[in-house]
């Protein structure tokens, strides 16, 4: 019976790049929701190190960051017994799916990807083919697991739509092969903005280091970053158009305390921005403290981490292998 219930559960897949420290944007837009979905769904989460090499990485640092990112998602609450948590390069099917699906993706579609345009503008001396075909690798990640829902932040919406289009195209040509996935965006927090330029998304590539908060920042750093957050001259804590800085702070506060915007407006009515910024900083620091502690414990136990990611890769590979076999058959590859 229990097995049957497990079978009927919808499948969730998502990934995060180990290309730097995990930011508060990654956490509130994605990872925090991953943990909440574990009870209801069959969840599969990956540290997508193959995506990370579309920009130059130092090999030793990439290895270290991959392990750190893995430990951090567990510290955030991903339970490797309940969910499958693995490292992308350990599951060879991702590279294979990438090639097969690339032949079902159009040059024109990839040319329209805004992240490709942004990233190639930022790295003009390394506009490699991987950067261009990145969304195909991502489509493979998702489609290999017959994923129903993909919890991501808004910046991944266009990539997700491409994955859907590729699935629909392949199914149209070869008959039902892939589940066509839907995006799953948080109601609050799908786009956390930079603290220094609230018209831009919070990102580790923020030119101003105070714009981006990291999950592992010490509490003093978090408080300082929030104190220097850019706001407006109105001195009224209210969620309204044109108040990007305050809207962002209210969003962050709401995510970590569970308070509604109405409650926040009431609680801070008549108070200055200084008080509000300090309160948001404190709430974020308090929320992240247990994650930091758990991360330190996990990083001190490399053998445990290794056993988790090995087991995760085995489970992932079994599922991905089944899909890839089906794909190869439909394409017309002669079986061995
Ligand atoms: P990545 O590593 O850039 O980001 C990981 C997740 O964090 C979300 N995110 C944000 N959400 C809200 N506000 C922000 N400021 C913010 N910054 C980042 C992202 O939307 C993402 O959900 N291509 C993906 C990784 C990937 C993937 C996949 C995701 C590879 N394969 C398959 C889902 C399914 C990426 O670069 O995410």
PDB file of C-alpha atoms in Angstrom, residues 17-23 26 57 65 68-69 204 214:
ATOM      1  CA  UNK A  17      24.667  25.587  -9.292  1.00  0.00           C
ATOM      2  CA  UNK A  18      27.696  25.292  -7.037  1.00  0.00           C
ATOM      3  CA  UNK A  19      29.282  28.298  -8.701  1.00  0.00           C
ATOM      4  CA  UNK A  20      29.612  30.299  -5.504  1.00  0.00           C
ATOM      5  CA  UNK A  21      28.014  30.596  -2.119  1.00  0.00           C
ATOM      6  CA  UNK A  22      24.271  30.062  -1.883  1.00  0.00           C
ATOM      7  CA  UNK A  23      22.469  33.399  -1.595  1.00  0.00           C
ATOM      8  CA  UNK A  26      18.495  31.087  -3.920  1.00  0.00           C
ATOM      9  CA  UNK A  57      35.845  27.606 -12.650  1.00  0.00           C
ATOM     10  CA  UNK A  65      31.956  24.295  -3.614  1.00  0.00           C
ATOM     11  CA  UNK A  68      29.633  22.708   0.298  1.00  0.00           C
ATOM     12  CA  UNK A  69      26.489  23.249  -1.749  1.00  0.00           C
ATOM     13  CA  UNK A 204      26.410  36.662  -6.269  1.00  0.00           C
ATOM     14  CA  UNK A 214      24.719  34.659   1.758  1.00  0.00           C
TER      15      UNK A 214
END
